[in-house]
Short mmCIF file of C-alpha atoms in Angstrom, two decimals:
data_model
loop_
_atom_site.label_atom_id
_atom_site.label_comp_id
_atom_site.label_asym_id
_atom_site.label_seq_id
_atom_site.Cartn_x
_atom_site.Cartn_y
_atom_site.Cartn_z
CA UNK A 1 -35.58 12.90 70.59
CA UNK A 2 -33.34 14.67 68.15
CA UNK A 3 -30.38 13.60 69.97
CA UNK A 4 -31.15 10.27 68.95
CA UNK A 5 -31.99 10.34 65.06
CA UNK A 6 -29.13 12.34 64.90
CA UNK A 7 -25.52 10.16 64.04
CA UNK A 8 -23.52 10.09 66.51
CA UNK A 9 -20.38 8.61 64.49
CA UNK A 10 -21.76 11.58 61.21
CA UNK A 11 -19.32 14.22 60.39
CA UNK A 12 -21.61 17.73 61.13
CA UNK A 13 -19.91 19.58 58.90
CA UNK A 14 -20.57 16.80 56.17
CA UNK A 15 -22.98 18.12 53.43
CA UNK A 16 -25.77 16.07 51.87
CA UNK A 17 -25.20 14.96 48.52
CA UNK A 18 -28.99 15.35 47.09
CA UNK A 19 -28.65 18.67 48.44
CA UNK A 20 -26.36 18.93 45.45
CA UNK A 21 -27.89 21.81 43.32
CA UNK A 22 -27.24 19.53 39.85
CA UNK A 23 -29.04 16.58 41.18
CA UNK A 24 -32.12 18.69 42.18
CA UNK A 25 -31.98 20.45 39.24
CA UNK A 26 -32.16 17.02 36.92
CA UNK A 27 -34.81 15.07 39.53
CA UNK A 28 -37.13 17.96 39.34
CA UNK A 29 -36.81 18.05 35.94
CA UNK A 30 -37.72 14.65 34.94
CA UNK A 31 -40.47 14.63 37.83
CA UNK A 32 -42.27 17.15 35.65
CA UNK A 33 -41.49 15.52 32.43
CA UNK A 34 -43.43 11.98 33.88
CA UNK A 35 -46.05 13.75 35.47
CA UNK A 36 -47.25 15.49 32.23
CA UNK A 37 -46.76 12.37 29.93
CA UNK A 38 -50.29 10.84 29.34
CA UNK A 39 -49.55 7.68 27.65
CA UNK A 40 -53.61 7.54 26.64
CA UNK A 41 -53.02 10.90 24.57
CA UNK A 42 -52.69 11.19 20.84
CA UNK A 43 -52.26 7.32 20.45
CA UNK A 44 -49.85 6.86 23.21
CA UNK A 45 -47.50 9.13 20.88
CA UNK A 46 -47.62 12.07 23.14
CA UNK A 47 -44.41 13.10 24.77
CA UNK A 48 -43.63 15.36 27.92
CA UNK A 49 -43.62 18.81 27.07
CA UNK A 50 -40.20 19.53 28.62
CA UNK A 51 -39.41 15.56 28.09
CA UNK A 52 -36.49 14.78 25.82
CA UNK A 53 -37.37 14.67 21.96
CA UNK A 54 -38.44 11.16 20.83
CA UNK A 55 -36.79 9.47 17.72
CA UNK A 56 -38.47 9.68 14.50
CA UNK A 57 -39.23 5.83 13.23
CA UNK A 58 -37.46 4.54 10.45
CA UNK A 59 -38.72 5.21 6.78
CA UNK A 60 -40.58 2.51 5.48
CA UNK A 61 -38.88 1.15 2.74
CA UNK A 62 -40.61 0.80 -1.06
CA UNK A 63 -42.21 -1.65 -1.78
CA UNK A 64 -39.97 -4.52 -4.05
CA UNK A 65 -41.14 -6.70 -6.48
CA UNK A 66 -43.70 -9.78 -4.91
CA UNK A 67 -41.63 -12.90 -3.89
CA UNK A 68 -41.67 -15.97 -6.62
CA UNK A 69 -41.82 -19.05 -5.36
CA UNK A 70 -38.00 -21.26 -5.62
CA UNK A 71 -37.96 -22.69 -9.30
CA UNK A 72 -34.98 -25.76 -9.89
CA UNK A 73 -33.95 -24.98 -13.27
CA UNK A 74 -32.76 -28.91 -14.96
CA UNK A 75 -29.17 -29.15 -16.03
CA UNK A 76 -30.58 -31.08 -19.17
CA UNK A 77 -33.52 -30.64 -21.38
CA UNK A 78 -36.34 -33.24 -20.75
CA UNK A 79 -36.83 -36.01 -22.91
CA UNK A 80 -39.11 -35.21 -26.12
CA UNK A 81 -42.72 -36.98 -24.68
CA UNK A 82 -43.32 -40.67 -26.65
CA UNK A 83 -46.83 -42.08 -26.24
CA UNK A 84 -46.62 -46.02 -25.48
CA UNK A 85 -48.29 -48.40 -28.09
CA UNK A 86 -50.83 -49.19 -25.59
CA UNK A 87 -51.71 -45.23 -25.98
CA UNK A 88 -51.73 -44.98 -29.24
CA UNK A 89 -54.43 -47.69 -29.90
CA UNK A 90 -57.10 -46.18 -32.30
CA UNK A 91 -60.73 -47.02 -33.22
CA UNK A 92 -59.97 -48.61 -36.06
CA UNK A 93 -57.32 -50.83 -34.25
CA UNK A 94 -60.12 -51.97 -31.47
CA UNK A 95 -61.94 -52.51 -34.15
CA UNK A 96 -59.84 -54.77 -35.68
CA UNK A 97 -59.19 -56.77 -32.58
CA UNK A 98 -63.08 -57.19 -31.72
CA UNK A 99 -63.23 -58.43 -35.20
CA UNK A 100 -60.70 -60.96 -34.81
CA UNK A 101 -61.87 -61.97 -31.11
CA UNK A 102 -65.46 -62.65 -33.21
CA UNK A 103 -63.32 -64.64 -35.70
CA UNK A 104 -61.88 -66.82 -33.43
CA UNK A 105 -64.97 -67.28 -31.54
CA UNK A 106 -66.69 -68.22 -34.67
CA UNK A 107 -64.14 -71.01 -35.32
CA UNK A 108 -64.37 -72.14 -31.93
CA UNK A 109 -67.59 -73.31 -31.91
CA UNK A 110 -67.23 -74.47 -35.37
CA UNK A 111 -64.54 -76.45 -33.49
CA UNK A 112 -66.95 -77.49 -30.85
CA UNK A 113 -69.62 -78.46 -33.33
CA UNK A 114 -66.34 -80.80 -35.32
CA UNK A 115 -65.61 -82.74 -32.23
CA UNK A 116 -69.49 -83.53 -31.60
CA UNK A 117 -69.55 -84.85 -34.93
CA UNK A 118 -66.29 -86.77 -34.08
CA UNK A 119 -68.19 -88.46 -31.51
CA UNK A 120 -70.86 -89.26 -33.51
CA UNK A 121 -69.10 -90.88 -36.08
CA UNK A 122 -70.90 -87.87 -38.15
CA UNK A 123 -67.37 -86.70 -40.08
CA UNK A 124 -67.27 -86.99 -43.89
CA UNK A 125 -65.04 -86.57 -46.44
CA UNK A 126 -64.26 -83.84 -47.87
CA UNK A 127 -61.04 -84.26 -49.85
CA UNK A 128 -60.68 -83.81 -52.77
CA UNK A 129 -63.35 -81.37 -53.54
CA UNK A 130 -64.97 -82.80 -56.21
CA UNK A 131 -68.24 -81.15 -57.68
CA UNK A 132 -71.05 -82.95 -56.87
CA UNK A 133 -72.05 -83.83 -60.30
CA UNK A 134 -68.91 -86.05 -60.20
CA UNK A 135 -69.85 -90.01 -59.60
CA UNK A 136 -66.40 -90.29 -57.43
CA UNK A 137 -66.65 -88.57 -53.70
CA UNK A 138 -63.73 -87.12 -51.56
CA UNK A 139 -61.75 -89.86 -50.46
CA UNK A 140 -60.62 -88.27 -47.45
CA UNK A 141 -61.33 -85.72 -44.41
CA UNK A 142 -58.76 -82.84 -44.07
CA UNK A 143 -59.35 -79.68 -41.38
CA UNK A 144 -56.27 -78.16 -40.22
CA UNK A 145 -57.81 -76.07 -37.76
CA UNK A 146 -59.81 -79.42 -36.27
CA UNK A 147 -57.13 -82.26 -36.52
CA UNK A 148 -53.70 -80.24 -36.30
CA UNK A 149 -52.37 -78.50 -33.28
CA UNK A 150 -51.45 -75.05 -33.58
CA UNK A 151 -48.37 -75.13 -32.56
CA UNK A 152 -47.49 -77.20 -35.91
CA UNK A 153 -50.40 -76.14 -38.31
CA UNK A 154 -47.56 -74.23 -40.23
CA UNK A 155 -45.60 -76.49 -40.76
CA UNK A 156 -48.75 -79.25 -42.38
CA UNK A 157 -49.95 -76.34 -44.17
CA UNK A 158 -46.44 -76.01 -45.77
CA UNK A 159 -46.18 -79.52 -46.78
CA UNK A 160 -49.67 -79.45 -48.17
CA UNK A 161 -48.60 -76.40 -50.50
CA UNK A 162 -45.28 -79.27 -51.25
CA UNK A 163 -47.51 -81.14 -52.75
CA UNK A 164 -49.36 -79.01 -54.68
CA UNK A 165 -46.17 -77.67 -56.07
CA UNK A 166 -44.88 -81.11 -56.54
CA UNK A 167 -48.29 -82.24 -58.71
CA UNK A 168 -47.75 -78.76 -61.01
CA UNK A 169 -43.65 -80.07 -61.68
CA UNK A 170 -44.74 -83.02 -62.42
CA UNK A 171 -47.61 -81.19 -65.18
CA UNK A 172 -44.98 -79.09 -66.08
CA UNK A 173 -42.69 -82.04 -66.62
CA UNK A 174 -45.02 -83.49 -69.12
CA UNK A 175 -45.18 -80.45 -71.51
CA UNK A 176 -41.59 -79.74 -71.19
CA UNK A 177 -41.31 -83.23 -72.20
CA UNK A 178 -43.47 -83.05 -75.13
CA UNK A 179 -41.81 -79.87 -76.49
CA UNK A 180 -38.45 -81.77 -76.20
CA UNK A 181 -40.07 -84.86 -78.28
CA UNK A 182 -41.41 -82.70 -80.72
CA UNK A 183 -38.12 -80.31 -81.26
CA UNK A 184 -35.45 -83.80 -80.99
CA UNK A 185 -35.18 -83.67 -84.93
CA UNK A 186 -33.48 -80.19 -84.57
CA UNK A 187 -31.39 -81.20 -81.21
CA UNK A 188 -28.13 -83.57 -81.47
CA UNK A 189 -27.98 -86.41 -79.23
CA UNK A 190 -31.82 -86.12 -78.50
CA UNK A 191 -32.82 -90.01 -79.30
CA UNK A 192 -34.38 -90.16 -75.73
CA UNK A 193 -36.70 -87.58 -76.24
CA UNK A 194 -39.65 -90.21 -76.64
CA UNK A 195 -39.08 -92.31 -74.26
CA UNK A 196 -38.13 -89.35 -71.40
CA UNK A 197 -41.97 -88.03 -72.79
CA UNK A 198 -43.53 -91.48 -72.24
CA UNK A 199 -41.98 -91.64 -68.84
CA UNK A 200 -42.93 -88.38 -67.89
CA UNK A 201 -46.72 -89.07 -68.48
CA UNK A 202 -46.51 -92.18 -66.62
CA UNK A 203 -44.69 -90.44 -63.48
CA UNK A 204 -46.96 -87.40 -63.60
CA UNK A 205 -50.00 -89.87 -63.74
CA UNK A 206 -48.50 -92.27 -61.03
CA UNK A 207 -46.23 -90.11 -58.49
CA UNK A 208 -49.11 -87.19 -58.15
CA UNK A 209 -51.77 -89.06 -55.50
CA UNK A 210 -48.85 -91.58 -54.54
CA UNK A 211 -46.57 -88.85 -53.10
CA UNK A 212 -49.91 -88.04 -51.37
CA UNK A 213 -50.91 -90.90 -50.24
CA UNK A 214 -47.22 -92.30 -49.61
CA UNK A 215 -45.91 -89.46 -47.35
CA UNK A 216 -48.54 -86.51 -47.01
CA UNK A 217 -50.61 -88.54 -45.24
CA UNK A 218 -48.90 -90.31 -43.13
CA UNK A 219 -47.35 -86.88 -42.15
CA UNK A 220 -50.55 -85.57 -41.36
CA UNK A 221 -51.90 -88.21 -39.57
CA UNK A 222 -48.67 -88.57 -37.45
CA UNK A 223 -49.38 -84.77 -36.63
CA UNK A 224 -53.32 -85.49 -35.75
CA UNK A 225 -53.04 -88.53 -33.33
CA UNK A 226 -48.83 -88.16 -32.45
CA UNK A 227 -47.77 -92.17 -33.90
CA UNK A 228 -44.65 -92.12 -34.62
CA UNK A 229 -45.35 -95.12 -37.34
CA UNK A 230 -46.63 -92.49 -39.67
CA UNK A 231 -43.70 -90.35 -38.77
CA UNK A 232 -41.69 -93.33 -39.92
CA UNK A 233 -43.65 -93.92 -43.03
CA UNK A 234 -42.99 -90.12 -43.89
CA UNK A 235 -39.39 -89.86 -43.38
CA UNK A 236 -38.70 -92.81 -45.63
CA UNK A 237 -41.28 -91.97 -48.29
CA UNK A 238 -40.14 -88.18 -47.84
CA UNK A 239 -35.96 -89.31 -48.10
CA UNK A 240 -37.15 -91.64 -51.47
CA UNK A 241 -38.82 -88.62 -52.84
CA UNK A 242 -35.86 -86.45 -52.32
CA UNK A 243 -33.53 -88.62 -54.28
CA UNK A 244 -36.06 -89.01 -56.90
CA UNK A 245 -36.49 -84.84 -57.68
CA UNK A 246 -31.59 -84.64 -57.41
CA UNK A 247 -32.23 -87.46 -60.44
CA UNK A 248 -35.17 -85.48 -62.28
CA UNK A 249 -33.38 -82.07 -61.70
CA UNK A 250 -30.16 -83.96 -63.32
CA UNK A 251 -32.45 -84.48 -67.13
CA UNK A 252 -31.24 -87.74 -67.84
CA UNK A 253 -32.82 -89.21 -71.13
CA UNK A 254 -34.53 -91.89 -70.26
CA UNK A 255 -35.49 -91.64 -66.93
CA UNK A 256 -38.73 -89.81 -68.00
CA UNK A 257 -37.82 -85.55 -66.87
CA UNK A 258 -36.01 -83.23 -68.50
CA UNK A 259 -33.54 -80.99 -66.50
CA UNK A 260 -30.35 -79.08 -66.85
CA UNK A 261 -28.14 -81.68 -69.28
CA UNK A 262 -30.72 -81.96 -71.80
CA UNK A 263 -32.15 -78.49 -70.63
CA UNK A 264 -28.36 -77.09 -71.78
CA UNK A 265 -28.06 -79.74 -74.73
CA UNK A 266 -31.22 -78.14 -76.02
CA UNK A 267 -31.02 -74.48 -75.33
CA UNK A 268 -28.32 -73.47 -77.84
CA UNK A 269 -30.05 -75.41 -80.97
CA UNK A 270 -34.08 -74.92 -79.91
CA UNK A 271 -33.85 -71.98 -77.52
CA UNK A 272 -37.17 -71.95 -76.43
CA UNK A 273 -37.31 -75.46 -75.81
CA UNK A 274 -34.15 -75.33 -73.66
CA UNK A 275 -35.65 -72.68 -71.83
CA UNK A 276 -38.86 -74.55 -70.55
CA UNK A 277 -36.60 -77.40 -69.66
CA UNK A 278 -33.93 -75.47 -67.75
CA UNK A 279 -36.81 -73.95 -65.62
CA UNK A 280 -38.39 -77.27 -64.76
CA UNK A 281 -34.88 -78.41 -64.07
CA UNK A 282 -34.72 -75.33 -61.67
CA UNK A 283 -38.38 -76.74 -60.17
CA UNK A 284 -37.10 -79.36 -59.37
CA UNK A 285 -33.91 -78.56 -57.76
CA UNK A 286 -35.96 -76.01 -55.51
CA UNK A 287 -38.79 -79.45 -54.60
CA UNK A 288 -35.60 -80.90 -53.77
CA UNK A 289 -33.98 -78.17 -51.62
CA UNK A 290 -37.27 -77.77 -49.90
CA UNK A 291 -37.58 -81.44 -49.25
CA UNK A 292 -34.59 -81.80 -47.05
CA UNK A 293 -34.98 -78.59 -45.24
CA UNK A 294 -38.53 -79.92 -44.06
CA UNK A 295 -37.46 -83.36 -43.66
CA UNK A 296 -34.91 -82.27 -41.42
CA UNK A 297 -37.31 -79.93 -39.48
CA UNK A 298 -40.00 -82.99 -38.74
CA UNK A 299 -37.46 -85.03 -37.77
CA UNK A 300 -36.78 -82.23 -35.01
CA UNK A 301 -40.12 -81.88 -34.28
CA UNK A 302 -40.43 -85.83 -33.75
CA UNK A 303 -37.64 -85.90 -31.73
CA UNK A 304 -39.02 -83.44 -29.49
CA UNK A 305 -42.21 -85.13 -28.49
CA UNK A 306 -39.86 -88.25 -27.43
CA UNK A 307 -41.17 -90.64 -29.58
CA UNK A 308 -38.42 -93.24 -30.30
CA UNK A 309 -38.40 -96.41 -33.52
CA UNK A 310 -39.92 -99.08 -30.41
CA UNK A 311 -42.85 -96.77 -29.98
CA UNK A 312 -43.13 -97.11 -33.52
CA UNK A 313 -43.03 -100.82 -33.20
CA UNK A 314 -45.46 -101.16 -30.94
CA UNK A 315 -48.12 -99.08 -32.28
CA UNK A 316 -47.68 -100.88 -35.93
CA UNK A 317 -48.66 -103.70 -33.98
CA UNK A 318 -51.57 -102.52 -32.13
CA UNK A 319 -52.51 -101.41 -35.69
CA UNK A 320 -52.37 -104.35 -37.47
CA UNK A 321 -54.02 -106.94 -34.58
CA UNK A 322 -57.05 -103.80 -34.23
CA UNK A 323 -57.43 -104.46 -38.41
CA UNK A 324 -60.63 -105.63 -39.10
CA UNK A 325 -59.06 -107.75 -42.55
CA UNK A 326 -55.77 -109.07 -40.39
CA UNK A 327 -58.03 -110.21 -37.59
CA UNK A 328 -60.39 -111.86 -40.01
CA UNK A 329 -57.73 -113.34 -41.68
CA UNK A 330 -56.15 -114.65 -38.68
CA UNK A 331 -59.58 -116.41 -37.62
CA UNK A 332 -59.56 -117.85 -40.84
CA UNK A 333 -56.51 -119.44 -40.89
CA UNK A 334 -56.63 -120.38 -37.34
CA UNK A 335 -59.98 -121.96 -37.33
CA UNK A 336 -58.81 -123.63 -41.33
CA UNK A 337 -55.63 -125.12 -39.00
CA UNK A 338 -58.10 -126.23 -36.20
CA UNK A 339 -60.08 -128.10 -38.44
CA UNK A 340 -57.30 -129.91 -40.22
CA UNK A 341 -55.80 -130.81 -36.64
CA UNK A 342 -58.82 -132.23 -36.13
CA UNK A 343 -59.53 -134.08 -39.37
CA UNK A 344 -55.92 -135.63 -39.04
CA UNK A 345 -56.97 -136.60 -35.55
CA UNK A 346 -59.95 -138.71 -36.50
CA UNK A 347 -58.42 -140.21 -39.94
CA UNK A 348 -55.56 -141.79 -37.74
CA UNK A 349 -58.09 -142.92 -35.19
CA UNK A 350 -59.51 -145.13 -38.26
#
């Protein structure tokens, strides 16, 4: 049998290379080295006693500083921090609102309880108001906040304070008067001063409820119930009145004011007189300033509500056939012509 495990193609002679003193020397060596390594020894740390030496570990390194979390630093400084008005509200400003909600709640119903009287034909007069001691009663019912939109209260209110003003010029007019009728012996070319005094008493007696009356009223009734008759009425009385305050603001003798020519006549020979004149000549340049500037702001007001002079028309005569006295009138006459048709009829028959 060794003849045939032997090779038959082998040199004899060859040698065996693990025979090779070196190589036995290094596999017995690391034979031993495994077989006395006990990986459960010493924390798995223990090495072969004739094993190669094992490398240290690395030194841990100290410990840094703890990481910080990434921070974006702004190019620009924020914007200094403004609180909105509707932070800043206060106590005292809810306060003030709750008071004014109450306010306007109160008027409402005083509103509410107008327009029931409306209905009940329950509204009196209460212009002007006279004490009631006095035999004469208000002639008239005024309430802005009932009769005028809001929208245009303003302006009525304005034209109420007109008047007013207008009715102290026209006071005014009479004492300025007076003190030039009483100072025209020291004043050259004064021999109107009586008759500009007379004037003045008669104008501040007759102009003070007709300019209220004439175009107040209408203007305030055009306002309550939109007719654009009384809108009519009021730019016509209103235009007349205007022309009538350029002539007083002039101080013509004669024509019952005294303004800036007699105002100026009299100021360098009765200084105090001149004085009182000159400023009721002012008055009543400013009544007259004013006048325009509101004239001219109804008129845009009327024409915005696109009211137009046939509308006018029409409702001044719806007015005058709903008027109790015309209708009664034109029974009269028509039943007085009916009658003498009829007369005429039966005399002719005879």
């Amino acid at each position: 049998m060794s003849d045939f495990d032997s090779n038959p193609f082998a040199d004899p002679e060859a040698a065996n290379p693990f025979e090779d003193p070196s190589v036995q020397q290094a596999t017995t060596r690391n034979q031993s080295g495994l077989d006395d390594y006990n990986p459960f020894a010493d924390g798995g740390r223990t090495q072969a006693t004739n094993g190669p030496k094992a490398i240290p570990p690395p030194p841990k390194a100290a410990p840094g500083p703890a990481p910080q979390p990434a921070v974006m630093r702004p190019t620009e400084a924020p914007p200094a921090y403004t609180p909105t008005p509707a932070q800043s509200i206060s106590t005292d400003d809810l306060q003030k609102r709750q008071d004014e909600l109450e306010r306007k709640a109160a008027e409402l119903q005083r509103k509410e309880q107008e327009m029931r009287n409306v209905q009940f034909n329950s509204r009196q007069n209460n212009w002007p108001p006279l004490p009631k001691c006095c035999p004469l009663g208000p002639c008239f019912y005024q309430d802005f906040s009932v009769d005028i939109p809001l929208e245009v209260q303003r302006i009525v209110k304005i034209l109420y304070y007109l008047w007013m003003f207008h009715a102290c010029v026209l006071l005014l007019n009479i004492l300025g008067s007076l003190a030039y009728f009483i100072s025209s012996g020291s004043i050259k070319a004064s021999s109107g001063a009586g008759v500009t005094f007379g004037l003045s008493i008669l104008f501040g007696v007759l102009f003070t409820p007709c300019s209220f009356v004439c175009w107040y009223r209408p203007v305030y009734k055009a306002f309550r119930s939109d007719s654009s008759f009384n809108f009519f009425v009021f730019f016509f009385n209103m235009f007349f009145q205007f022309i009538a305050h350029i002539v007083q603001a002039i101080g013509i003798d004669n024509v019952g004011s005294v303004g800036w020519i007699n105002g100026l006549n009299a100021v360098t020979q009765v200084p105090a007189a001149g004085a009182i004149m000159l400023i009721i000549g002012f008055f009543f340049t400013v009544e007259a300033v004013v006048d325009i500037i509101l004239l001219i702001k109804v008129h845009h007001i009327y024409r915005s509500t696109g009211a137009s002079f046939d509308k006018a028309k029409t409702e001044f005569a719806t007015g005058v056939m709903k008027n109790e006295t015309v209708q009664s009138t034109a029974a009269s006459a028509g039943s007085a012509a009916v009658r003498g048709a009829m007369q005429a009829q039966t005399e002719n028959k005879y």
